[in-house]
Amino acid sequence: MTATTAALGSELDRPYEGLPPTATADFARDGFIHLSGVLSPETIAEYEPVVTGEVIRLNTQHLPLAERDTYGKAFLQVTNLWEHNAKVKELVYSRRLAGIAASLLGVHAVRLYHDQALYKEPGGGITPWHADQYYWPLSSDRVCTIWLPLQETPYEMGPLAFARGSHNFSIGRDLAISDESEAKLSELVAAQSFEHVEEPFALGDASFHRGWTFHHAGPNHSTVPRRVMTVIYMDADIRVTEPVNDNQVADRGWMPGTEIGQVPDTARNPLLYDGLRSG
């Protein structure tokens, strides 16, 4: 290991110093937060080529954009890269990222649910309005996703955008990501006067959002892919619940061997951060 690599690795383990004092309360109120300088440009440069290489290697979507449905045009999606590449695992297992998630959720510890690389190709379409927790058979909403762009992400590339406070609104939670969710949730967000928050992301910025926060993204009008790595964190004490749709049945695969009512403490769901043991 070179000195540079060791330094980068240590950044992934060091606490993030940029959380405002009101971050936990803000996150509970708004359902999301956009943070600056979560990772340094040097760390992004170290891990982006590895993530991109795995996306290229593991991608199974080969239809031309014009022949895909709305979901297929939104992004190339590759899941659980950490199981395929030790370098990606360093990023996914980062105590810095998991520690932010625990602080924002107001819990002492978080587990890994899964990761996803989401690459919006040049000319890629919208990501329809949706809430992630529609897919998750979990007992509470103490779950969040980091959305970590691996390049600067101006408006033209389709940065993630949020409906502030929408995680406290129960209507629309029965919609999978689709043309239907785009149409119905667009109307709902407007009717409820949720503030629509869309901002560009500088290199090293990241957002975190709760499972029931409605969010979407615009098309990629640039000439390069919008490369994003996501990791989903869950309260370490969360339990598996009875699935209420086919997607939740499928997502139980992220928690192998865990029965209804149990905490998903498996090799696929390790503790990534435990504040009670960090001292």
Short mmCIF file of C-alpha atoms in Angstrom, two decimals:
data_model
loop_
_atom_site.label_atom_id
_atom_site.label_comp_id
_atom_site.label_asym_id
_atom_site.label_seq_id
_atom_site.Cartn_x
_atom_site.Cartn_y
_atom_site.Cartn_z
CA MET A 1 0.00 0.00 0.00
CA THR A 2 1.39 3.40 -0.97
CA ALA A 3 1.41 6.36 1.38
CA THR A 4 -1.21 8.07 -0.80
CA THR A 5 -3.52 5.04 -0.73
CA ALA A 6 -3.09 4.75 3.04
CA ALA A 7 -4.02 8.41 3.46
CA LEU A 8 -7.12 8.00 1.33
CA GLY A 9 -8.12 4.92 3.27
CA SER A 10 -7.77 6.84 6.51
CA GLU A 11 -10.15 9.53 5.22
CA LEU A 12 -12.83 6.86 4.79
CA ASP A 13 -12.34 5.96 8.45
CA ARG A 14 -12.09 9.47 9.88
CA PRO A 15 -15.23 11.24 11.17
CA TYR A 16 -16.79 13.85 8.91
CA GLU A 17 -16.47 17.28 10.51
CA GLY A 18 -18.97 19.11 8.32
CA LEU A 19 -22.27 18.17 9.96
CA PRO A 20 -24.02 21.28 11.32
CA PRO A 21 -25.18 21.11 14.95
CA THR A 22 -28.80 20.95 13.80
CA ALA A 23 -28.21 18.20 11.19
CA THR A 24 -30.18 15.45 12.97
CA ALA A 25 -33.17 17.73 13.54
CA ASP A 26 -32.94 19.14 10.01
CA PHE A 27 -32.87 15.64 8.55
CA ALA A 28 -35.89 14.60 10.62
CA ARG A 29 -37.78 17.68 9.43
CA ASP A 30 -36.74 17.77 5.77
CA GLY A 31 -36.12 14.10 4.97
CA PHE A 32 -32.84 14.84 3.21
CA ILE A 33 -29.61 16.81 3.48
CA HIS A 34 -26.99 17.94 0.96
CA LEU A 35 -23.49 17.97 2.45
CA SER A 36 -20.31 19.51 1.06
CA GLY A 37 -16.89 17.91 1.10
CA VAL A 38 -18.00 14.51 2.32
CA LEU A 39 -15.05 13.03 0.47
CA SER A 40 -12.02 14.77 -0.98
CA PRO A 41 -11.43 14.99 -4.74
CA GLU A 42 -8.42 12.74 -4.23
CA THR A 43 -10.55 10.02 -2.66
CA ILE A 44 -13.14 10.30 -5.43
CA ALA A 45 -10.34 10.00 -8.00
CA GLU A 46 -9.05 6.88 -6.25
CA TYR A 47 -12.37 5.03 -6.24
CA GLU A 48 -14.28 6.29 -9.29
CA PRO A 49 -12.31 4.26 -11.88
CA VAL A 50 -12.80 1.08 -9.86
CA VAL A 51 -16.56 1.62 -9.48
CA THR A 52 -16.86 2.51 -13.16
CA GLY A 53 -14.89 -0.55 -14.18
CA GLU A 54 -17.20 -2.79 -12.16
CA VAL A 55 -20.29 -1.13 -13.63
CA ILE A 56 -18.97 -1.84 -17.12
CA ARG A 57 -18.08 -5.42 -16.20
CA LEU A 58 -21.30 -6.29 -14.36
CA ASN A 59 -23.87 -4.30 -16.35
CA THR A 60 -26.56 -6.46 -17.95
CA GLN A 61 -28.48 -3.69 -19.75
CA HIS A 62 -27.44 -3.71 -23.40
CA LEU A 63 -30.53 -2.43 -25.20
CA PRO A 64 -30.12 0.92 -27.01
CA LEU A 65 -31.65 3.80 -25.05
CA ALA A 66 -34.42 4.25 -27.59
CA GLU A 67 -35.64 0.69 -27.02
CA ARG A 68 -35.88 0.90 -23.22
CA ASP A 69 -38.81 1.87 -21.00
CA THR A 70 -38.71 4.92 -18.73
CA TYR A 71 -36.99 3.05 -15.90
CA GLY A 72 -34.40 1.58 -18.27
CA LYS A 73 -33.62 5.01 -19.71
CA ALA A 74 -33.11 6.49 -16.24
CA PHE A 75 -29.80 4.79 -15.47
CA LEU A 76 -27.67 1.68 -15.61
CA GLN A 77 -28.13 -0.02 -12.22
CA VAL A 78 -25.61 -2.45 -10.73
CA THR A 79 -26.17 -3.72 -7.20
CA ASN A 80 -23.84 -4.89 -4.43
CA LEU A 81 -20.58 -4.06 -6.12
CA TRP A 82 -18.90 -4.55 -2.74
CA GLU A 83 -19.33 -8.31 -3.12
CA HIS A 84 -17.37 -8.29 -6.36
CA ASN A 85 -14.47 -5.94 -5.68
CA ALA A 86 -12.40 -5.43 -2.52
CA LYS A 87 -11.63 -1.81 -3.41
CA VAL A 88 -15.31 -0.95 -3.77
CA LYS A 89 -15.90 -2.70 -0.45
CA GLU A 90 -13.56 -0.17 1.21
CA LEU A 91 -15.84 2.63 0.01
CA VAL A 92 -19.10 0.90 0.89
CA TYR A 93 -17.81 -0.06 4.34
CA SER A 94 -16.56 3.47 5.06
CA ARG A 95 -17.01 4.40 8.72
CA ARG A 96 -17.14 8.05 7.68
CA LEU A 97 -20.19 7.56 5.46
CA ALA A 98 -21.90 5.17 7.87
CA GLY A 99 -21.19 7.50 10.79
CA ILE A 100 -22.93 10.35 8.99
CA ALA A 101 -25.93 8.10 8.36
CA ALA A 102 -26.13 7.09 12.03
CA SER A 103 -25.94 10.70 13.17
CA LEU A 104 -28.62 11.84 10.73
CA LEU A 105 -30.97 8.98 11.67
CA GLY A 106 -30.37 9.55 15.37
CA VAL A 107 -29.32 5.96 16.02
CA HIS A 108 -26.19 4.59 17.66
CA ALA A 109 -25.36 2.11 14.89
CA VAL A 110 -26.19 1.28 11.28
CA ARG A 111 -25.96 -1.84 9.15
CA LEU A 112 -25.46 -2.24 5.45
CA TYR A 113 -28.62 -2.97 3.47
CA HIS A 114 -27.07 -2.91 -0.01
CA ASP A 115 -25.27 -0.67 -2.46
CA GLN A 116 -26.17 0.42 -5.98
CA ALA A 117 -24.21 2.15 -8.71
CA LEU A 118 -26.55 4.35 -10.77
CA TYR A 119 -25.02 5.55 -14.02
CA LYS A 120 -27.17 7.88 -16.15
CA GLU A 121 -25.81 7.68 -19.68
CA PRO A 122 -25.51 10.71 -21.99
CA GLY A 123 -29.03 11.24 -23.27
CA GLY A 124 -30.44 9.20 -20.39
CA GLY A 125 -33.96 10.14 -19.35
CA ILE A 126 -35.64 11.23 -16.15
CA THR A 127 -35.60 9.28 -12.93
CA PRO A 128 -39.32 9.33 -12.05
CA TRP A 129 -40.58 10.56 -8.70
CA HIS A 130 -40.58 7.75 -6.13
CA ALA A 131 -39.78 6.77 -2.53
CA ASP A 132 -37.19 4.04 -1.98
CA GLN A 133 -38.88 2.45 1.02
CA TYR A 134 -41.68 1.14 -1.20
CA TYR A 135 -39.14 -1.63 -1.98
CA TRP A 136 -38.01 -2.39 1.56
CA PRO A 137 -39.69 -4.87 3.99
CA LEU A 138 -38.38 -3.07 7.06
CA SER A 139 -40.04 -2.20 10.37
CA SER A 140 -39.28 1.52 10.51
CA ASP A 141 -38.24 4.46 8.39
CA ARG A 142 -34.85 4.72 10.08
CA VAL A 143 -33.20 3.91 6.77
CA CYS A 144 -31.32 6.28 4.52
CA THR A 145 -29.41 6.39 1.26
CA ILE A 146 -26.25 8.28 0.44
CA TRP A 147 -26.22 9.60 -3.13
CA LEU A 148 -22.53 10.12 -3.91
CA PRO A 149 -21.71 11.53 -7.36
CA LEU A 150 -18.31 10.56 -8.68
CA GLN A 151 -17.93 13.78 -10.69
CA GLU A 152 -19.22 17.32 -10.51
CA THR A 153 -22.94 17.16 -11.25
CA PRO A 154 -24.41 20.36 -12.68
CA TYR A 155 -28.09 20.79 -13.50
CA GLU A 156 -27.61 19.53 -17.05
CA MET A 157 -26.55 16.10 -15.74
CA GLY A 158 -29.69 15.53 -13.66
CA PRO A 159 -28.73 15.88 -9.98
CA LEU A 160 -31.00 14.25 -7.43
CA ALA A 161 -33.85 16.52 -6.30
CA PHE A 162 -36.17 16.25 -3.30
CA ALA A 163 -39.61 17.23 -2.04
CA ARG A 164 -38.83 18.76 1.34
CA GLY A 165 -40.83 17.16 4.16
CA SER A 166 -42.53 14.59 1.94
CA HIS A 167 -41.33 11.68 4.09
CA ASN A 168 -44.05 12.60 6.58
CA PHE A 169 -46.81 12.25 3.96
CA SER A 170 -48.34 8.80 3.55
CA ILE A 171 -50.20 9.16 0.25
CA GLY A 172 -48.26 7.87 -2.76
CA ARG A 173 -46.26 5.25 -0.89
CA ASP A 174 -47.88 2.46 -2.91
CA LEU A 175 -46.21 3.50 -6.17
CA ALA A 176 -43.22 1.77 -7.74
CA ILE A 177 -40.87 3.92 -9.80
CA SER A 178 -42.63 4.27 -13.16
CA ASP A 179 -44.45 6.60 -15.52
CA GLU A 180 -47.38 6.35 -13.10
CA SER A 181 -45.31 7.44 -10.11
CA GLU A 182 -43.90 10.35 -12.13
CA ALA A 183 -47.37 11.59 -13.05
CA LYS A 184 -49.12 11.03 -9.73
CA LEU A 185 -46.32 12.19 -7.46
CA SER A 186 -45.65 15.28 -9.57
CA GLU A 187 -49.26 16.26 -8.95
CA LEU A 188 -49.07 15.34 -5.25
CA VAL A 189 -45.87 17.33 -4.64
CA ALA A 190 -47.43 20.38 -6.27
CA ALA A 191 -50.78 19.99 -4.52
CA GLN A 192 -49.16 19.69 -1.09
CA SER A 193 -46.83 22.63 -1.79
CA PHE A 194 -43.75 20.63 -0.87
CA GLU A 195 -40.67 22.70 -1.65
CA HIS A 196 -38.85 21.23 -4.64
CA VAL A 197 -35.11 21.31 -3.91
CA GLU A 198 -32.69 20.76 -6.80
CA GLU A 199 -29.05 21.79 -6.53
CA PRO A 200 -25.85 21.02 -8.42
CA PHE A 201 -23.28 18.84 -6.67
CA ALA A 202 -19.64 19.85 -6.44
CA LEU A 203 -17.01 17.11 -6.51
CA GLY A 204 -17.06 15.44 -3.08
CA ASP A 205 -20.59 16.55 -2.22
CA ALA A 206 -23.17 13.94 -1.26
CA SER A 207 -26.80 13.86 -0.22
CA PHE A 208 -28.55 11.61 2.27
CA HIS A 209 -32.30 10.97 2.14
CA ARG A 210 -34.78 8.97 4.19
CA GLY A 211 -36.60 5.97 2.83
CA TRP A 212 -39.97 7.71 2.42
CA THR A 213 -38.64 10.97 0.99
CA PHE A 214 -40.01 11.56 -2.50
CA HIS A 215 -37.22 12.33 -4.94
CA HIS A 216 -36.44 12.31 -8.64
CA ALA A 217 -33.82 13.45 -11.15
CA GLY A 218 -33.81 15.10 -14.54
CA PRO A 219 -32.30 13.74 -17.76
CA ASN A 220 -28.60 13.81 -18.53
CA HIS A 221 -28.15 16.44 -21.24
CA SER A 222 -24.35 16.27 -21.08
CA THR A 223 -22.00 14.23 -23.23
CA VAL A 224 -20.61 12.11 -20.38
CA PRO A 225 -22.21 9.62 -17.96
CA ARG A 226 -23.54 10.86 -14.63
CA ARG A 227 -21.70 8.41 -12.36
CA VAL A 228 -23.20 7.91 -8.89
CA MET A 229 -22.54 5.43 -6.11
CA THR A 230 -25.23 4.86 -3.51
CA VAL A 231 -25.21 2.96 -0.22
CA ILE A 232 -28.32 2.20 1.84
CA TYR A 233 -27.92 2.17 5.62
CA MET A 234 -30.45 0.91 8.16
CA ASP A 235 -30.81 1.27 11.90
CA ALA A 236 -28.87 -1.65 13.42
CA ASP A 237 -31.96 -2.63 15.43
CA ILE A 238 -34.44 -2.59 12.54
CA ARG A 239 -36.43 -5.76 11.86
CA VAL A 240 -37.75 -7.47 8.77
CA THR A 241 -41.49 -7.21 8.22
CA GLU A 242 -43.97 -9.13 6.10
CA PRO A 243 -43.57 -8.00 2.47
CA VAL A 244 -46.52 -6.05 1.07
CA ASN A 245 -45.54 -6.20 -2.62
CA ASP A 246 -43.50 -8.36 -4.96
CA ASN A 247 -40.58 -5.95 -4.86
CA GLN A 248 -40.30 -6.34 -1.09
CA VAL A 249 -40.36 -10.11 -1.51
CA ALA A 250 -37.40 -9.81 -3.86
CA ASP A 251 -35.56 -7.40 -1.56
CA ARG A 252 -35.59 -9.93 1.26
CA GLY A 253 -32.71 -11.42 -0.71
CA TRP A 254 -30.51 -8.65 0.69
CA MET A 255 -31.05 -10.21 4.14
CA PRO A 256 -30.57 -13.95 3.58
CA GLY A 257 -31.86 -16.25 6.30
CA THR A 258 -33.55 -13.47 8.25
CA GLU A 259 -37.07 -14.37 9.32
CA ILE A 260 -40.00 -11.99 9.78
CA GLY A 261 -39.50 -10.08 13.03
CA GLN A 262 -35.75 -10.68 13.19
CA VAL A 263 -32.87 -8.20 12.98
CA PRO A 264 -30.96 -8.81 9.72
CA ASP A 265 -27.62 -9.57 11.35
CA THR A 266 -25.99 -11.51 8.50
CA ALA A 267 -22.72 -11.47 6.60
CA ARG A 268 -24.48 -9.28 4.05
CA ASN A 269 -25.69 -6.87 6.73
CA PRO A 270 -22.68 -6.12 8.92
CA LEU A 271 -22.45 -3.25 11.36
CA LEU A 272 -20.70 -0.47 9.46
CA TYR A 273 -20.69 1.95 12.37
CA ASP A 274 -21.42 1.63 16.07
CA GLY A 275 -20.98 4.81 18.06
CA LEU A 276 -21.15 2.93 21.36
CA ARG A 277 -18.03 0.96 20.43
CA SER A 278 -16.07 3.65 18.68
CA GLY A 279 -14.33 4.95 21.75
#
